[in-house]
Structure formats: C-alpha cells, structure tokens
Short mmCIF file of C-alpha atoms in Angstrom, two decimals:
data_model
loop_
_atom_site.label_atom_id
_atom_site.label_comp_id
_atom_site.label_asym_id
_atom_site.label_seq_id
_atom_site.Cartn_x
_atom_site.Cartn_y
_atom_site.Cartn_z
CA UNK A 1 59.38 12.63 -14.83
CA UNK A 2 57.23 14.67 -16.65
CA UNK A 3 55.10 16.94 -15.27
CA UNK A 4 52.17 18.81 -17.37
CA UNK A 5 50.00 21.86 -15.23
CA UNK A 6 46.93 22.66 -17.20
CA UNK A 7 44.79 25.71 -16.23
CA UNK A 8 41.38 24.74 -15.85
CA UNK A 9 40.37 27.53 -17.14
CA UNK A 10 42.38 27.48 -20.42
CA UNK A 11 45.22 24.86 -21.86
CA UNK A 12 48.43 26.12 -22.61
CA UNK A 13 49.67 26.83 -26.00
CA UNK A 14 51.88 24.98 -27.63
CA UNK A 15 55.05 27.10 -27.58
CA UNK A 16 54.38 26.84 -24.31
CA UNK A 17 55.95 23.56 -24.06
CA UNK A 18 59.50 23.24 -23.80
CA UNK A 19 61.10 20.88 -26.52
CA UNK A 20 64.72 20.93 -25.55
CA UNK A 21 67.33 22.01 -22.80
CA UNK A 22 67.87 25.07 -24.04
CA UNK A 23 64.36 26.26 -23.40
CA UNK A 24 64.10 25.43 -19.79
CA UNK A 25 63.38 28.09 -17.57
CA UNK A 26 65.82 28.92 -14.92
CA UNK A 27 65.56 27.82 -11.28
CA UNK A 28 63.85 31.24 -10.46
CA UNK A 29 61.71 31.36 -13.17
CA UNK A 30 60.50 27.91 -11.43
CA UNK A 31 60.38 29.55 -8.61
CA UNK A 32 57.82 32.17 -9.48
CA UNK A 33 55.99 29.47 -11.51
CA UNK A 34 55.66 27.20 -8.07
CA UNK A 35 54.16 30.18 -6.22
CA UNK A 36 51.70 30.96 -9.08
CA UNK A 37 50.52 27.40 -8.75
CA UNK A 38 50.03 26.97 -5.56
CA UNK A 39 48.06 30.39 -5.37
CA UNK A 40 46.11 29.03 -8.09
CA UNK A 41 46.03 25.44 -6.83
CA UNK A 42 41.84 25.03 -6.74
CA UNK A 43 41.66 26.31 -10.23
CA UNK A 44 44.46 23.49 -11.41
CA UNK A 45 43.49 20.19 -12.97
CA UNK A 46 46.18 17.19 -13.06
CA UNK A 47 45.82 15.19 -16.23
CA UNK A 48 47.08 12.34 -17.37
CA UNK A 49 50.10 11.85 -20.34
CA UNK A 50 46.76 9.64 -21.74
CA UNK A 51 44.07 12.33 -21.51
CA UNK A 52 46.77 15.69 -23.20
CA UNK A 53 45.09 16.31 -26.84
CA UNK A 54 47.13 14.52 -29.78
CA UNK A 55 48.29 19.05 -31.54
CA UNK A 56 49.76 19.24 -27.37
CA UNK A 57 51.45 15.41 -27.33
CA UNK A 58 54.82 16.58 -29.00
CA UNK A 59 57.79 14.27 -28.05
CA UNK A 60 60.31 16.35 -25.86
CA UNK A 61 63.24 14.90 -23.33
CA UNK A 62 62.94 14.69 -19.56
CA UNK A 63 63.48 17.51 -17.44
CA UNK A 64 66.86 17.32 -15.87
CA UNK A 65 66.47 16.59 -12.16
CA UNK A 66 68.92 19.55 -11.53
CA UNK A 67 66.72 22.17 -13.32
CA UNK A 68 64.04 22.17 -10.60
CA UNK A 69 65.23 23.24 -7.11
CA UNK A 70 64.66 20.43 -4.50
CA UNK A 71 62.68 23.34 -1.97
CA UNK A 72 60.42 23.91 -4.57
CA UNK A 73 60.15 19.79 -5.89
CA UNK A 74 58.78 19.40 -1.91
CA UNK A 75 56.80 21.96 -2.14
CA UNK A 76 54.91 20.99 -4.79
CA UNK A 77 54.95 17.78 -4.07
CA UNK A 78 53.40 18.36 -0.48
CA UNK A 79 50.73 21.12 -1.99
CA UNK A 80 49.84 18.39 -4.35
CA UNK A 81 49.61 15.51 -1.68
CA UNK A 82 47.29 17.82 0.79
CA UNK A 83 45.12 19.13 -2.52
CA UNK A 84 44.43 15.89 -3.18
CA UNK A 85 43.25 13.88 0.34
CA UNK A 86 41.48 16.86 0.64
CA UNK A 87 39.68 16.01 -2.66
CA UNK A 88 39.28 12.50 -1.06
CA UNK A 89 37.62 13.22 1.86
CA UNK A 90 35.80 16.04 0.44
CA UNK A 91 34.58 14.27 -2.65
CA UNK A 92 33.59 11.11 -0.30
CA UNK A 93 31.45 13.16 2.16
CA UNK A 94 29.66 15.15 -0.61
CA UNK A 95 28.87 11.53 -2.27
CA UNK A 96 27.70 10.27 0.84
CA UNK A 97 25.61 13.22 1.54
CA UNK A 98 24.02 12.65 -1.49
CA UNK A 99 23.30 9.19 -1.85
CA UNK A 100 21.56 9.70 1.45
CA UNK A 101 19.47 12.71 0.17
CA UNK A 102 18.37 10.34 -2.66
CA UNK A 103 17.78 7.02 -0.31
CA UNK A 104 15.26 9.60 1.93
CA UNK A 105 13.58 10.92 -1.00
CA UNK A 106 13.36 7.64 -2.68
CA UNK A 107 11.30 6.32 0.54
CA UNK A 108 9.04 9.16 0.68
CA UNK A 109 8.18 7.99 -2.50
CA UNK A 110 7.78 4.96 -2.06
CA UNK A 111 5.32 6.06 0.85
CA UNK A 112 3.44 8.24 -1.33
CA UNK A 113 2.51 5.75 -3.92
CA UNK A 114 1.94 3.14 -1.84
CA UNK A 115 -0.65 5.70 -0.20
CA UNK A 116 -2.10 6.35 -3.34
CA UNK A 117 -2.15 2.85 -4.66
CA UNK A 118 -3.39 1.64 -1.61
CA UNK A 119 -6.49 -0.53 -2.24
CA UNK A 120 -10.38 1.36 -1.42
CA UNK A 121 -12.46 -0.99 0.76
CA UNK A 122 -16.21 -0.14 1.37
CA UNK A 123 -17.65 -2.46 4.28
CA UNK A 124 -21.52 -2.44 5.04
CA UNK A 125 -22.10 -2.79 8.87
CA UNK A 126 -19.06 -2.28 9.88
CA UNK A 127 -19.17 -0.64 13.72
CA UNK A 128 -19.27 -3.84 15.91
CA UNK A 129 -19.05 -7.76 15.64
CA UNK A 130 -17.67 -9.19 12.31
CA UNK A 131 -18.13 -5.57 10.25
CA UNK A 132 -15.63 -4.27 12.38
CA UNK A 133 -13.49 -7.18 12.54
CA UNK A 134 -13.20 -6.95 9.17
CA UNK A 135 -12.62 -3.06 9.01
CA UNK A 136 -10.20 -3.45 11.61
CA UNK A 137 -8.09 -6.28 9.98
CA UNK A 138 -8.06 -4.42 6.20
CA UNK A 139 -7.65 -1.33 7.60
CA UNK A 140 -4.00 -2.62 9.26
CA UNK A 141 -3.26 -4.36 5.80
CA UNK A 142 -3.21 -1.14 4.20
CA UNK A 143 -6.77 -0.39 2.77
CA UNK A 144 -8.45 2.81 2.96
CA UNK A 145 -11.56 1.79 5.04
CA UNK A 146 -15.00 3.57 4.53
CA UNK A 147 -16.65 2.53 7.88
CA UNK A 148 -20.49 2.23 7.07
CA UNK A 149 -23.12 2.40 9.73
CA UNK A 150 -26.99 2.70 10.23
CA UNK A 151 -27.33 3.71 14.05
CA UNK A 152 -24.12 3.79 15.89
CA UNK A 153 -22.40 6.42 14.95
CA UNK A 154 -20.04 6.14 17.71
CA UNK A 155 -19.04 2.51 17.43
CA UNK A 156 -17.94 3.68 14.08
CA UNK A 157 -16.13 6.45 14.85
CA UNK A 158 -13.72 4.22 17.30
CA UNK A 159 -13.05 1.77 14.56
CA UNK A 160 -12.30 4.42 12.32
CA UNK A 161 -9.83 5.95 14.69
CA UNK A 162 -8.61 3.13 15.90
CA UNK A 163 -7.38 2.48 11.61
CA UNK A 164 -5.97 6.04 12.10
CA UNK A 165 -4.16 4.86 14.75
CA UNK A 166 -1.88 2.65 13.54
CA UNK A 167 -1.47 4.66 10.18
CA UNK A 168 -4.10 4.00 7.96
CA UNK A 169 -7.15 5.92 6.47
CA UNK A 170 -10.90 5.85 6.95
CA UNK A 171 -13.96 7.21 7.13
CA UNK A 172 -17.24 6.98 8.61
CA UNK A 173 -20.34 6.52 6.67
CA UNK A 174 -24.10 6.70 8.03
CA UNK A 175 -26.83 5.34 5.35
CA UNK A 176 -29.07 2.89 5.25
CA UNK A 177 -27.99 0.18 2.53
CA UNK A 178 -31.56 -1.21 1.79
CA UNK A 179 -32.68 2.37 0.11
CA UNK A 180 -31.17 3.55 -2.80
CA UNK A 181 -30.19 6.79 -2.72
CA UNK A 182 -28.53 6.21 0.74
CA UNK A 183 -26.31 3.87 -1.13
CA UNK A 184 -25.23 5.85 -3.66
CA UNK A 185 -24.23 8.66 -1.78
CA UNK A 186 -21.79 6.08 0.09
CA UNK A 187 -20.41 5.50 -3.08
CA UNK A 188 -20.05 8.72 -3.87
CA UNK A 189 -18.34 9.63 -0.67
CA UNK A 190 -15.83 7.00 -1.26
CA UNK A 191 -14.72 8.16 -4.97
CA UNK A 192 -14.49 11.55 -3.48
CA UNK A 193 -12.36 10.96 -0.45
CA UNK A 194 -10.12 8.39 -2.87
CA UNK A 195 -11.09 8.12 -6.56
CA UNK A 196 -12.37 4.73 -6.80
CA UNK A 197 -13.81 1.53 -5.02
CA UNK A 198 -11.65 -1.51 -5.04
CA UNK A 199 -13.46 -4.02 -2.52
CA UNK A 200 -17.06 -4.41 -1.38
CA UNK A 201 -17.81 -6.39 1.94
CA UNK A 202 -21.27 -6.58 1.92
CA UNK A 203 -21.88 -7.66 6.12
CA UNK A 204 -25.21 -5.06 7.10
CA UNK A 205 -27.69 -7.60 8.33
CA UNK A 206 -30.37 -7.89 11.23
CA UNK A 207 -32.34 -10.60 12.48
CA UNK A 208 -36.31 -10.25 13.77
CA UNK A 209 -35.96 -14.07 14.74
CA UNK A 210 -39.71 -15.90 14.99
CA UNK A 211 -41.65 -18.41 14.43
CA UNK A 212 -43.21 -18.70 11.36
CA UNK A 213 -46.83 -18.60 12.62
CA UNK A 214 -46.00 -15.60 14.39
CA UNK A 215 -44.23 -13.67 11.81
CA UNK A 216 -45.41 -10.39 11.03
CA UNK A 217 -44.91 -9.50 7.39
CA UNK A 218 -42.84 -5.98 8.71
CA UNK A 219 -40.27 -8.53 10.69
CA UNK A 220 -40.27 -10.66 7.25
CA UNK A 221 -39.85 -7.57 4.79
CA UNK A 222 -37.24 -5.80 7.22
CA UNK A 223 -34.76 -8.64 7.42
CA UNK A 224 -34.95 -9.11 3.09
CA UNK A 225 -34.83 -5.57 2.54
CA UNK A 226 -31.39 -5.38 4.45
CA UNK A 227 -29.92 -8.52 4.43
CA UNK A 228 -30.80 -9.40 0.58
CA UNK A 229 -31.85 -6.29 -1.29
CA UNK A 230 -28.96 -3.76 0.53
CA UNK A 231 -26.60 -6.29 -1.21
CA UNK A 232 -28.00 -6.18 -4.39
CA UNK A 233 -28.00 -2.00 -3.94
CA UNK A 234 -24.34 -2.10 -3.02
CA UNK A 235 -22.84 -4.30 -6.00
CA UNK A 236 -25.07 -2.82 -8.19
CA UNK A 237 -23.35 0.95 -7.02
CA UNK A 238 -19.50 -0.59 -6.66
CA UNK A 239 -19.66 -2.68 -10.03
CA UNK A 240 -20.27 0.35 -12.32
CA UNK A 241 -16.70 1.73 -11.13
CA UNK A 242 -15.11 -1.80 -11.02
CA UNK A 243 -16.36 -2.41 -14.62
CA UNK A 244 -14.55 0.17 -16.06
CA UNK A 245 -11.72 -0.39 -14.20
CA UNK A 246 -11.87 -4.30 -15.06
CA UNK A 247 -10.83 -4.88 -11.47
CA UNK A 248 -12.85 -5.80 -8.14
CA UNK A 249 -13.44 -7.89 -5.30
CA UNK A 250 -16.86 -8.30 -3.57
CA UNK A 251 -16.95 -10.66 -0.90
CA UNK A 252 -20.72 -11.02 0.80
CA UNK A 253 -21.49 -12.08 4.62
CA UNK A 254 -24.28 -15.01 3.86
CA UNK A 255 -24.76 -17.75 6.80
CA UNK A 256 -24.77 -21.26 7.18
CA UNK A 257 -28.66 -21.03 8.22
CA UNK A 258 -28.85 -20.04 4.13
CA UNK A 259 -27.40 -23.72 3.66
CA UNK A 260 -29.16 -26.27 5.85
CA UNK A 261 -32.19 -23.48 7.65
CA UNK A 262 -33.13 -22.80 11.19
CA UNK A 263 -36.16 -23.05 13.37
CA UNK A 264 -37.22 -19.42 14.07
CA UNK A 265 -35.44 -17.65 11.38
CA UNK A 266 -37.10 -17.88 8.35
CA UNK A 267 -36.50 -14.85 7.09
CA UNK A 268 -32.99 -14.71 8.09
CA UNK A 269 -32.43 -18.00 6.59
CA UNK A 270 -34.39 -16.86 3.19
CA UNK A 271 -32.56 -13.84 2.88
CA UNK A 272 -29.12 -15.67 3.28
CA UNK A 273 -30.06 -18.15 0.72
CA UNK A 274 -30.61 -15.45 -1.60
CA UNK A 275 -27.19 -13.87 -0.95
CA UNK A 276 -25.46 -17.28 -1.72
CA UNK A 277 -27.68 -17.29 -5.54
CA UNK A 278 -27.13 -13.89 -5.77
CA UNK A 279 -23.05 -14.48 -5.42
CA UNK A 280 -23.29 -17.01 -7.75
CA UNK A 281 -24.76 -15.50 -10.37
CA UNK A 282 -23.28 -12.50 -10.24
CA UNK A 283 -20.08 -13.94 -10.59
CA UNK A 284 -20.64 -15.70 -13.48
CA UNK A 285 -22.23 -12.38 -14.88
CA UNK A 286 -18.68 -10.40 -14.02
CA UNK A 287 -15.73 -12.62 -13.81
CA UNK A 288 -15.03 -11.74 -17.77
CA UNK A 289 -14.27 -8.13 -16.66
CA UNK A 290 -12.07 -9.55 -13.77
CA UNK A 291 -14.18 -9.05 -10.89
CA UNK A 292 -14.41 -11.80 -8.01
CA UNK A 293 -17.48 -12.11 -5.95
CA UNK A 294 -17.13 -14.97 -3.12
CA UNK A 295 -19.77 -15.07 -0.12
CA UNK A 296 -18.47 -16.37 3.55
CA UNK A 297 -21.09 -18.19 5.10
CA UNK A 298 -20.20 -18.14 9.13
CA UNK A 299 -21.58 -20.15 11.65
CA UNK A 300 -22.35 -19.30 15.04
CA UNK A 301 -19.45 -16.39 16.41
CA UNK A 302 -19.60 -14.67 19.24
CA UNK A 303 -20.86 -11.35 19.10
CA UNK A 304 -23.61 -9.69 20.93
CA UNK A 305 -26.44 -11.97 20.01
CA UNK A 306 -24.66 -14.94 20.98
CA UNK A 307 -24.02 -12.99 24.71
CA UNK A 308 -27.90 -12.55 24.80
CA UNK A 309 -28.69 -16.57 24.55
CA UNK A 310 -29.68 -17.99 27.58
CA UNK A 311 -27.37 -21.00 29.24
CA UNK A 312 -29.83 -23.86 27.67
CA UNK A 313 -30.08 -22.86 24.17
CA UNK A 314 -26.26 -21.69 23.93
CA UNK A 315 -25.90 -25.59 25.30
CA UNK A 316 -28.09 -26.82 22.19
CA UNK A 317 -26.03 -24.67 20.09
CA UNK A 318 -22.90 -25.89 20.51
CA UNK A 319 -23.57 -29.09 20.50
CA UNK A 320 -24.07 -29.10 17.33
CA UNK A 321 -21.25 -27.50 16.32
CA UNK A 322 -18.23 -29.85 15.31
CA UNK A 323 -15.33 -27.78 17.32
CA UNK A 324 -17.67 -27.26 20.65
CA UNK A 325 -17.37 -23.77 20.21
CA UNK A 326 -18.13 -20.19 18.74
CA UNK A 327 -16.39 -18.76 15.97
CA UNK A 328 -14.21 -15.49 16.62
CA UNK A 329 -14.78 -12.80 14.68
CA UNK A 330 -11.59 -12.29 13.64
CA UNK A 331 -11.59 -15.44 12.41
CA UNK A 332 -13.71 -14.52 9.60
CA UNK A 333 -11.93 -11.44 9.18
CA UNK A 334 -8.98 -13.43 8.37
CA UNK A 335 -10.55 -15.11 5.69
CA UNK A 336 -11.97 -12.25 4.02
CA UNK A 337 -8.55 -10.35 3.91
CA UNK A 338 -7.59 -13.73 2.02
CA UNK A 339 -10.12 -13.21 -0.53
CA UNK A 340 -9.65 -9.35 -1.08
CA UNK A 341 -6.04 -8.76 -1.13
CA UNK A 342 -4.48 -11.94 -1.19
CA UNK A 343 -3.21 -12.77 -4.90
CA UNK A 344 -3.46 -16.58 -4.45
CA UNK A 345 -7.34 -15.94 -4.42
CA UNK A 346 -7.53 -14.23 -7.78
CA UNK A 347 -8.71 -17.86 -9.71
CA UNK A 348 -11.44 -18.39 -6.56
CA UNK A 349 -14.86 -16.54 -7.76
CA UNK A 350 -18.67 -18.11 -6.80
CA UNK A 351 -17.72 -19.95 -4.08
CA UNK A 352 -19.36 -20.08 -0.39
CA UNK A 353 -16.71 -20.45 1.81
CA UNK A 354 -18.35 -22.04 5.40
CA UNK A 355 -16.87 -20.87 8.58
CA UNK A 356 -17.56 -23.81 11.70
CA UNK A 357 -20.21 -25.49 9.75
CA UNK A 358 -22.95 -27.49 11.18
CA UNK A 359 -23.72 -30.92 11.06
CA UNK A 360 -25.78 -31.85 8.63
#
C-alpha cells in the first residue's frame, strides 16, 4: 500500500512524489530514509489518503513490495506501532488529568457562588429559646445568620459558633431593637459583612406579666416598646434594601395570647395583637414589590419561662392545650425555615400561622 510521511513541520513538494517505477529510490536510499524517520519520529504526522491537499493527490502506481527491504518494512512498522500506543496512553492520561482539573475547579465554583448567593438572615432575639432555634436551623440551611442580642452576649456567641461549626456564617449583634439608631446600625452591620438583607425574623420580646390593677405604666410601655415598636423599627430598616431589590421575606414571632388574650398579660397580649395588624397590613402595603411578611403565632413552648411555672399552673396550662403538651422550639423553627426559604411559600403573605393553639 501506499504510504505518505509528511513533516510536520513542512509538506513535501511535489516532485517529491514518485509517479512511476523508474523513480523509486533504491533499497539503500530507503534505508537512510527509514533511519531519518525514526530519528525524526515525534516531529512526523500520519495522514490520511482523505486529508493529502487536492495540487499533492496525483495518481501514481503502488510501490512494488520488493522495492522496500523487509528489515526496514518491520522496522517501521514496529516504530510506528510503539509511537502510536504511546500516543494512546499518553493522550488518555493527559485527558483525564484534565477533565479532573476542570471537575475540581468547576466545584470550587460552585462553592463560591453558592457562598455568595447564599441568602442574608437578620433574627431579633436570637441567643436562647425560639431566636436561637431559629438561628440555629437557617444557619444549617445555608443562610448567613446575623445573631442579634440585647444582654447575653455569650449565649450569642455559642449560637454563632455553633453555625460556624458546621460551615456556615454569622455574626453577633448587640442593640436594642426598640431604639432607633441601635437598629440601624444592625442593619448596617449586616450590608457590610454581606451586601444585603434577605430575611427578617422579627422574635425580640419580653414579658412584665401582671395584673391589670397592678400594672405599672413602665411594665406596660417596656413590653410595647420591644415587642411592637422594635418590629416596626426593624421592617422599617430591612424593607428599604428589600424594596429595591424587589425581594424579601419577613416573618414576625406574634402569640396566640394576641388571638384569644390572657389573664395577667395585658400588655403582652396587646403588643402581640398589634404584631398580627401590623403583618397584615404591611403585607398588603409590600407584596407588589415581592416581599412576603407572615407572623407565627406560637403557643405555649418550652423555654425558660415555661421551666419557671410552678407544678399547678403548668397543670392549668396544659390542659388547655389540645396535644397535652408544650411546643418545642424547634418546632417553630421548622416552620419559619418553610416560610423563608422554602419556594412553595412564595404565594403565602398576611397570614398568622398558629403553632399548638388553644381552645377557644
């Protein structure tokens, strides 16, 4: 058969070519050309009869078998056989090297913008009890958490770490949400540390529990200035980035007491109620820019107030309580991950959702 040797570094001329028996070389002219290949061998490119330009494609006989010595047909034959599984395996490992350059590269990506597109999640009371619940269950869904506090600053440094932890991002935060400038430096802090604020949990609250009749106005005005006006502060602060971004979620901790009342809390209960109005209107007010705002409303769970009640009125409690039993924190942290990251809650906006209701 025919057998065309290009240089890869230029193609042969045309005269170059034999065209008939009389201008084949001799056997040790083949000789000398078989050594000068193989010397030259990585520089040499096989190509096809279909790939040799048209000016280069001039008919011309076969080569006599007895014009090439058999020695020197092996040879070649055996150079050519080794150049190329060496090509093979060469050519395989290289491409396998670098498809899995590109796979690791591709994940650290992939890491990188799902760090950066990770959603910003600013939670109000967030160092014990439901706050951190909630911190605790965003924070392993992926948000970056900004861990707000009023008085325990250590509480909220263990929930922060404990984010950190198992690979995600937060900080700690100590301000008072019922005064103003408090609040927006929180803000501020967040869009600093990340760029923007994605989800508000509004959960800061206290109770100064009395009887009406003995209610001092200071226990009254304490428990409405956190509970009620630090939630008004706090959307007010996170809406003017979510507005421009047409984008949010604000999800506020109310309490079943703001439904049906409670002896001894009156301005717990009054402050509630106004968080459930306040959700309501203000999602009316912002759900044309895409913004939900949805207020839980918990019943009794167990957190350190419920540990203080004595055996009798713990008794009272839960019997009226349907299920016989507190509420678990994380149970109300479950729901609120629903309504901040989960898309089936994007069409759900002024609703009070009620976690182990009473009987009314």
């Amino acid at each position: 058969p025919n057998l065309v040797l290009f240089s890869s570094l230029s193609p042969p001329p045309p005269a170059a070519i034999p065209t008939c028996c009389s201008d084949l070389p001799s056997s040790s002219s083949l000789l000398r050309l078989s050594r000068t290949v193989m010397a030259a061998a990585p520089r040499i490119a096989f190509t096809r009869p279909s790939s040799i330009p048209a000016k280069f494609a001039t008919p011309r006989r076969s080569l006599p078998q007895q014009s090439f010595s058999p020695a020197v047909g092996r040879g070649l034959l055996a150079r050519s056989s080794v150049l190329s599984s060496g090509f093979r395996s060469d050519g395989a490992a290289y491409i396998s090297g670098v498809r899995t350059h590109v796979a690791a590269v591709e994940q650290a990506i992939t890491g990188e913008a799902q760090k950066l597109e990770a959603p910003v999640v600013i939670i109000t009371g967030a160092s014990r009890g439901i706050g951190k619940a909630i911190a605790l269950t965003l924070g392993k869904a992926g948000c970056k958490v900004l861990v707000n506090y009023a008085r325990s600053s250590k509480e909220a440094e263990e929930v922060s770490k404990e984010i950190e932890a198992f690979g995600g991002q937060a900080i700690t935060f100590g301000g008072d949400v019922s005064k103003e400038a408090d609040v927006e430096t929180m803000i501020k802090t967040a869009v600093d540390a990340w760029g923007t604020v994605d989800i508000l949990v509004n959960n800061a609250g206290i109770t100064r529990d009395t009887l009406l009749m003995r209610m001092k106005k200071t226990q009254w005005q304490e428990v409405i200035d956190l509970n009620l006006t630090g939630v008004f502060l706090c959307t007010q602060a996170a809406a003017k980035i979510m507005l421009k971004k047409k984008k949010g979620r604000i999800i506020n901790i109310a309490s079943v007491v703001g439904l049906v009342g409670n002896a001894g809390q009156a301005n717990y209960s009054a402050a509630k109620a106004g968080v459930i109005g306040f959700t309501k209107t203000v999602a009316k007010e912002y759900a044309s820019r895409n913004i939900n705002v949805n207020a839980v409303a918990p019943g009794f769970i167990a957190s350190d107030m419920t540990a203080k009640l004595g055996e009798e009125i713990e008794k009272k409690i839960l019997e009226i309580i349907p299920l016989g039993k507190y509420g678990q924190p994380e149970e109300v942290a479950g729901l609120v991950e629903f309504l901040a990251l989960n898309p089936a809650s994007s069409y759900i906006t002024g609703q009070v959702i009620i976690k182990y209701r009473h009987v009314i």
